[in-house]
Amino acid sequence: MDFHEKTCLPCQGGIPALTIDEAARISLNVPAWRVESEATRLVRDYKFRNYAEALAFVNAISNVAETEGHHPDICFGWGYATVTLFTHKIQGLHENDFIMAAKFDRLFAN
Amino acid sequence: MDFHEKTCLPCQGGIPALTIDEAARISLNVPAWRVESEATRLVRDYKFRNYAEALAFVNAISNVAETEGHHPDICFGWGYATVTLFTHKIQGLHENDFIMAAKFDRLFAN
């Protein structure tokens, strides 16, 4: 099964966040993303040709986020979107975040 | 004419940005917004009940932005959206930014 085909399982808390080493290893599955803030955030910058394309992407990934019940933080505007993933319940990264990242990348057509 | 009913005229550059005093005065029309970064940015935080409502608002204001040809920068996620306005051509604030802010506020139903 490809990484993006995995399902994002609800994270109920009570489990540890990934360590920096674990996050670095799993991040090889989504090389365009960067692990930030002592491995508590997963971030990618996307570029677009205008505002409308950025907004369309924001809606596309939001649809996936609602389906999976795992929501990103998004900063976007004319020609760009920066997407941040983390798992709120554990205030850090979980495999789910990397699965979501892979799913988002599949929606990026540029 | 109410402030939100004004039309955002294209800013071609070559005119000065509003001064701090001018920005402070005109900001009285949109009291929920704050003038930041030495009067070069106009910012408001909106709160929502969930991700879907935040996204719906983002789409609503983006529709206005496309119509007016004046685009905000938006950071949003579960339950919130922070909207930043400024006029790129003059790297500061113009009356247009405050008109857009008033139009966005009209779309905020909460």
mmCIF file of C-alpha atoms in Angstrom:
data_model
loop_
_atom_site.group_PDB
_atom_site.id
_atom_site.type_symbol
_atom_site.label_atom_id
_atom_site.label_comp_id
_atom_site.label_asym_id
_atom_site.label_seq_id
_atom_site.Cartn_x
_atom_site.Cartn_y
_atom_site.Cartn_z
ATOM 1 C CA MET A 1 0.000 0.000 0.000
ATOM 2 C CA ASP A 2 1.345 3.406 -0.944
ATOM 3 C CA PHE A 3 1.750 5.824 1.890
ATOM 4 C CA HIS A 4 -0.967 8.209 0.689
ATOM 5 C CA GLU A 5 -3.454 5.302 0.593
ATOM 6 C CA LYS A 6 -3.301 4.725 4.329
ATOM 7 C CA THR A 7 -6.194 5.929 6.446
ATOM 8 C CA CYS A 8 -5.680 8.532 9.099
ATOM 9 C CA LEU A 9 -6.773 6.841 12.329
ATOM 10 C CA PRO A 10 -8.211 9.029 15.049
ATOM 11 C CA CYS A 11 -5.602 9.876 17.603
ATOM 12 C CA GLN A 12 -7.114 9.736 21.070
ATOM 13 C CA GLY A 13 -4.127 11.100 22.913
ATOM 14 C CA GLY A 14 -2.297 9.221 25.610
ATOM 15 C CA ILE A 15 0.364 8.049 23.187
ATOM 16 C CA PRO A 16 3.706 9.752 22.760
ATOM 17 C CA ALA A 17 4.424 12.015 19.803
ATOM 18 C CA LEU A 18 7.051 10.842 17.339
ATOM 19 C CA THR A 19 10.599 11.512 18.385
ATOM 20 C CA ILE A 20 12.829 13.706 16.226
ATOM 21 C CA ASP A 21 14.519 10.600 14.821
ATOM 22 C CA GLU A 22 11.223 8.872 14.117
ATOM 23 C CA ALA A 23 9.852 11.995 12.428
ATOM 24 C CA ALA A 24 12.987 12.332 10.312
ATOM 25 C CA ARG A 25 12.719 8.741 9.167
ATOM 26 C CA ILE A 26 9.018 8.823 8.294
ATOM 27 C CA SER A 27 9.404 12.214 6.578
ATOM 28 C CA LEU A 28 11.306 10.446 3.793
ATOM 29 C CA ASN A 29 7.843 9.472 2.534
ATOM 30 C CA VAL A 30 6.982 13.150 1.916
ATOM 31 C CA PRO A 31 10.260 14.777 0.861
ATOM 32 C CA ALA A 32 8.723 18.161 -0.042
ATOM 33 C CA TRP A 33 7.684 18.666 3.569
ATOM 34 C CA ARG A 34 9.882 19.878 6.396
ATOM 35 C CA VAL A 35 9.782 18.865 10.037
ATOM 36 C CA GLU A 36 9.880 21.960 12.250
ATOM 37 C CA SER A 37 9.723 23.129 15.851
ATOM 38 C CA GLU A 38 11.570 20.188 17.413
ATOM 39 C CA ALA A 39 9.565 17.693 15.365
ATOM 40 C CA THR A 40 6.183 19.025 16.511
ATOM 41 C CA ARG A 41 5.126 20.474 13.146
ATOM 42 C CA LEU A 42 5.117 19.261 9.532
ATOM 43 C CA VAL A 43 5.127 22.115 7.006
ATOM 44 C CA ARG A 44 5.049 22.542 3.240
ATOM 45 C CA ASP A 45 4.959 25.623 1.005
ATOM 46 C CA TYR A 46 2.993 25.231 -2.218
ATOM 47 C CA LYS A 47 3.156 27.725 -5.095
ATOM 48 C CA PHE A 48 0.364 28.562 -7.535
ATOM 49 C CA ARG A 49 -0.219 30.830 -10.507
ATOM 50 C CA ASN A 50 -2.786 33.049 -8.821
ATOM 51 C CA TYR A 51 -5.250 33.378 -5.946
ATOM 52 C CA ALA A 52 -7.940 31.184 -7.478
ATOM 53 C CA GLU A 53 -5.618 28.203 -7.852
ATOM 54 C CA ALA A 54 -4.391 28.549 -4.299
ATOM 55 C CA LEU A 55 -7.984 28.691 -3.056
ATOM 56 C CA ALA A 56 -8.969 25.656 -5.136
ATOM 57 C CA PHE A 57 -6.135 23.679 -3.551
ATOM 58 C CA VAL A 58 -7.154 24.873 -0.091
ATOM 59 C CA ASN A 59 -10.661 23.559 -0.727
ATOM 60 C CA ALA A 60 -9.390 20.271 -2.127
ATOM 61 C CA ILE A 61 -7.206 19.494 0.871
ATOM 62 C CA SER A 62 -9.898 20.716 3.255
ATOM 63 C CA ASN A 63 -12.258 18.159 1.753
ATOM 64 C CA VAL A 64 -9.732 15.421 2.544
ATOM 65 C CA ALA A 65 -9.215 16.870 6.005
ATOM 66 C CA GLU A 66 -12.925 16.741 6.776
ATOM 67 C CA THR A 67 -13.159 13.175 5.490
ATOM 68 C CA GLU A 68 -10.232 12.059 7.621
ATOM 69 C CA GLY A 69 -11.174 14.178 10.630
ATOM 70 C CA HIS A 70 -7.667 15.623 10.722
ATOM 71 C CA HIS A 71 -7.398 19.334 9.992
ATOM 72 C CA PRO A 72 -4.421 21.379 8.867
ATOM 73 C CA ASP A 73 -3.609 24.990 9.584
ATOM 74 C CA ILE A 74 -3.327 26.869 6.302
ATOM 75 C CA CYS A 75 -1.895 30.267 5.444
ATOM 76 C CA PHE A 76 -2.573 31.275 1.873
ATOM 77 C CA GLY A 77 -2.952 34.182 -0.502
ATOM 78 C CA TRP A 78 -2.136 35.158 -4.070
ATOM 79 C CA GLY A 79 -0.017 32.356 -5.504
ATOM 80 C CA TYR A 80 0.857 30.445 -2.361
ATOM 81 C CA ALA A 81 -0.344 28.203 0.424
ATOM 82 C CA THR A 82 1.654 27.104 3.445
ATOM 83 C CA VAL A 83 0.172 24.044 5.136
ATOM 84 C CA THR A 84 1.021 22.978 8.680
ATOM 85 C CA LEU A 85 0.103 19.601 10.140
ATOM 86 C CA PHE A 86 0.320 18.326 13.683
ATOM 87 C CA THR A 87 -1.749 16.223 16.027
ATOM 88 C CA HIS A 88 -3.385 18.471 18.595
ATOM 89 C CA LYS A 89 -4.107 15.710 21.116
ATOM 90 C CA ILE A 90 -0.426 14.923 21.498
ATOM 91 C CA GLN A 91 0.898 18.400 20.644
ATOM 92 C CA GLY A 92 3.294 16.829 18.208
ATOM 93 C CA LEU A 93 3.585 14.585 15.186
ATOM 94 C CA HIS A 94 1.931 11.236 14.578
ATOM 95 C CA GLU A 95 2.108 9.002 11.513
ATOM 96 C CA ASN A 96 -1.324 10.436 10.635
ATOM 97 C CA ASP A 97 0.252 13.808 9.881
ATOM 98 C CA PHE A 98 2.562 12.274 7.300
ATOM 99 C CA ILE A 99 -0.313 10.326 5.757
ATOM 100 C CA MET A 100 -2.283 13.552 5.429
ATOM 101 C CA ALA A 101 0.762 15.256 3.882
ATOM 102 C CA ALA A 102 1.012 12.497 1.274
ATOM 103 C CA LYS A 103 -2.690 12.814 0.498
ATOM 104 C CA PHE A 104 -2.372 16.580 0.077
ATOM 105 C CA ASP A 105 0.582 16.168 -2.266
ATOM 106 C CA ARG A 106 -1.519 13.934 -4.490
ATOM 107 C CA LEU A 107 -3.917 16.839 -4.957
ATOM 108 C CA PHE A 108 -1.194 19.272 -5.973
ATOM 109 C CA ALA A 109 -1.239 19.304 -9.765
ATOM 110 C CA ASN A 110 1.364 21.997 -10.484
ATOM 111 C CA MET B 1 -23.128 55.478 1.306
ATOM 112 C CA ASP B 2 -22.069 53.029 3.987
ATOM 113 C CA PHE B 3 -18.392 52.239 4.079
ATOM 114 C CA HIS B 4 -18.833 48.611 3.020
ATOM 115 C CA GLU B 5 -20.757 49.725 -0.060
ATOM 116 C CA LYS B 6 -17.811 51.553 -1.556
ATOM 117 C CA THR B 7 -15.975 49.957 -4.443
ATOM 118 C CA CYS B 8 -12.349 49.006 -4.123
ATOM 119 C CA LEU B 9 -10.603 50.979 -6.864
ATOM 120 C CA PRO B 10 -7.499 49.481 -8.413
ATOM 121 C CA CYS B 11 -4.380 50.884 -6.857
ATOM 122 C CA GLN B 12 -1.759 51.434 -9.525
ATOM 123 C CA GLY B 13 1.032 52.361 -7.183
ATOM 124 C CA GLY B 14 2.798 55.688 -7.286
ATOM 125 C CA ILE B 15 0.672 57.096 -4.501
ATOM 126 C CA PRO B 16 1.745 57.173 -0.873
ATOM 127 C CA ALA B 17 0.440 54.667 1.646
ATOM 128 C CA LEU B 18 -1.747 56.018 4.433
ATOM 129 C CA THR B 19 0.165 57.533 7.318
ATOM 130 C CA ILE B 20 -0.207 56.062 10.794
ATOM 131 C CA ASP B 21 -2.570 58.897 11.728
ATOM 132 C CA GLU B 22 -4.636 58.493 8.580
ATOM 133 C CA ALA B 23 -4.854 54.725 9.106
ATOM 134 C CA ALA B 24 -5.911 55.214 12.734
ATOM 135 C CA ARG B 25 -8.661 57.609 11.690
ATOM 136 C CA ILE B 26 -10.070 55.468 8.885
ATOM 137 C CA SER B 27 -9.845 52.320 11.040
ATOM 138 C CA LEU B 28 -12.724 53.712 13.136
ATOM 139 C CA ASN B 29 -14.940 52.407 10.319
ATOM 140 C CA VAL B 30 -13.886 48.802 11.071
ATOM 141 C CA PRO B 31 -13.376 48.686 14.853
ATOM 142 C CA ALA B 32 -12.829 44.901 15.019
ATOM 143 C CA TRP B 33 -9.672 45.241 12.920
ATOM 144 C CA ARG B 34 -6.275 46.293 14.149
ATOM 145 C CA VAL B 35 -3.647 48.314 12.326
ATOM 146 C CA GLU B 36 -0.244 46.623 12.627
ATOM 147 C CA SER B 37 3.368 46.841 11.509
ATOM 148 C CA GLU B 38 3.648 50.620 11.510
ATOM 149 C CA ALA B 39 0.339 50.977 9.705
ATOM 150 C CA THR B 40 1.305 48.695 6.814
ATOM 151 C CA ARG B 41 -1.101 45.881 7.678
ATOM 152 C CA LEU B 42 -4.771 45.603 8.646
ATOM 153 C CA VAL B 43 -5.587 42.425 10.600
ATOM 154 C CA ARG B 44 -8.635 40.748 12.116
ATOM 155 C CA ASP B 45 -9.090 37.450 13.950
ATOM 156 C CA TYR B 46 -12.422 35.717 13.361
ATOM 157 C CA LYS B 47 -13.675 32.801 15.461
ATOM 158 C CA PHE B 48 -15.887 29.938 14.269
ATOM 159 C CA ARG B 49 -17.483 26.818 15.698
ATOM 160 C CA ASN B 50 -15.464 24.372 13.606
ATOM 161 C CA TYR B 51 -13.317 23.914 10.512
ATOM 162 C CA ALA B 52 -16.185 23.874 8.020
ATOM 163 C CA GLU B 53 -17.486 27.252 9.140
ATOM 164 C CA ALA B 54 -14.036 28.787 8.951
ATOM 165 C CA LEU B 55 -13.596 27.386 5.443
ATOM 166 C CA ALA B 56 -17.011 28.668 4.356
ATOM 167 C CA PHE B 57 -16.051 32.158 5.500
ATOM 168 C CA VAL B 58 -12.713 31.906 3.714
ATOM 169 C CA ASN B 59 -14.552 31.073 0.504
ATOM 170 C CA ALA B 60 -17.072 33.855 0.995
ATOM 171 C CA ILE B 61 -14.454 36.565 1.455
ATOM 172 C CA SER B 62 -12.355 35.097 -1.355
ATOM 173 C CA ASN B 63 -15.305 35.539 -3.673
ATOM 174 C CA VAL B 64 -15.459 39.225 -2.755
ATOM 175 C CA ALA B 65 -11.692 39.482 -3.120
ATOM 176 C CA GLU B 66 -11.805 38.096 -6.662
ATOM 177 C CA THR B 67 -14.655 40.415 -7.588
ATOM 178 C CA GLU B 68 -12.808 43.445 -6.270
ATOM 179 C CA GLY B 69 -9.397 42.308 -7.494
ATOM 180 C CA HIS B 70 -7.940 42.854 -4.029
ATOM 181 C CA HIS B 71 -6.745 39.730 -2.249
ATOM 182 C CA PRO B 72 -6.164 39.119 1.444
ATOM 183 C CA ASP B 73 -3.677 36.831 3.112
ATOM 184 C CA ILE B 74 -5.537 34.305 5.249
ATOM 185 C CA CYS B 75 -4.381 31.940 7.969
ATOM 186 C CA PHE B 76 -7.104 29.578 9.105
ATOM 187 C CA GLY B 77 -7.819 26.224 10.676
ATOM 188 C CA TRP B 78 -10.251 24.598 13.086
ATOM 189 C CA GLY B 79 -12.424 27.399 14.484
ATOM 190 C CA TYR B 80 -10.474 30.433 13.383
ATOM 191 C CA ALA B 81 -9.376 32.625 10.518
ATOM 192 C CA THR B 82 -6.935 35.517 10.693
ATOM 193 C CA VAL B 83 -7.214 37.849 7.726
ATOM 194 C CA THR B 84 -4.525 40.347 6.734
ATOM 195 C CA LEU B 85 -5.050 43.137 4.227
ATOM 196 C CA PHE B 86 -2.586 45.493 2.617
ATOM 197 C CA THR B 87 -1.976 47.020 -0.780
ATOM 198 C CA HIS B 88 0.980 45.296 -2.397
ATOM 199 C CA LYS B 89 1.709 48.063 -4.912
ATOM 200 C CA ILE B 90 2.368 50.583 -2.173
ATOM 201 C CA GLN B 91 3.534 48.100 0.491
ATOM 202 C CA GLY B 92 1.151 49.652 2.934
ATOM 203 C CA LEU B 93 -2.460 50.575 3.569
ATOM 204 C CA HIS B 94 -4.887 52.307 1.235
ATOM 205 C CA GLU B 95 -8.558 53.147 1.793
ATOM 206 C CA ASN B 96 -9.283 50.046 -0.319
ATOM 207 C CA ASP B 97 -8.018 47.813 2.474
ATOM 208 C CA PHE B 98 -10.513 49.262 4.921
ATOM 209 C CA ILE B 99 -13.330 48.950 2.382
ATOM 210 C CA MET B 100 -12.443 45.261 1.925
ATOM 211 C CA ALA B 101 -12.369 44.809 5.705
ATOM 212 C CA ALA B 102 -15.879 46.270 5.971
ATOM 213 C CA LYS B 103 -17.104 43.991 3.184
ATOM 214 C CA PHE B 104 -15.604 40.945 4.922
ATOM 215 C CA ASP B 105 -17.241 41.886 8.210
ATOM 216 C CA ARG B 106 -20.630 41.945 6.475
ATOM 217 C CA LEU B 107 -20.089 38.266 5.594
ATOM 218 C CA PHE B 108 -19.280 37.276 9.154
ATOM 219 C CA ALA B 109 -22.513 35.896 10.565
ATOM 220 C CA ASN B 110 -21.357 34.697 13.982
#
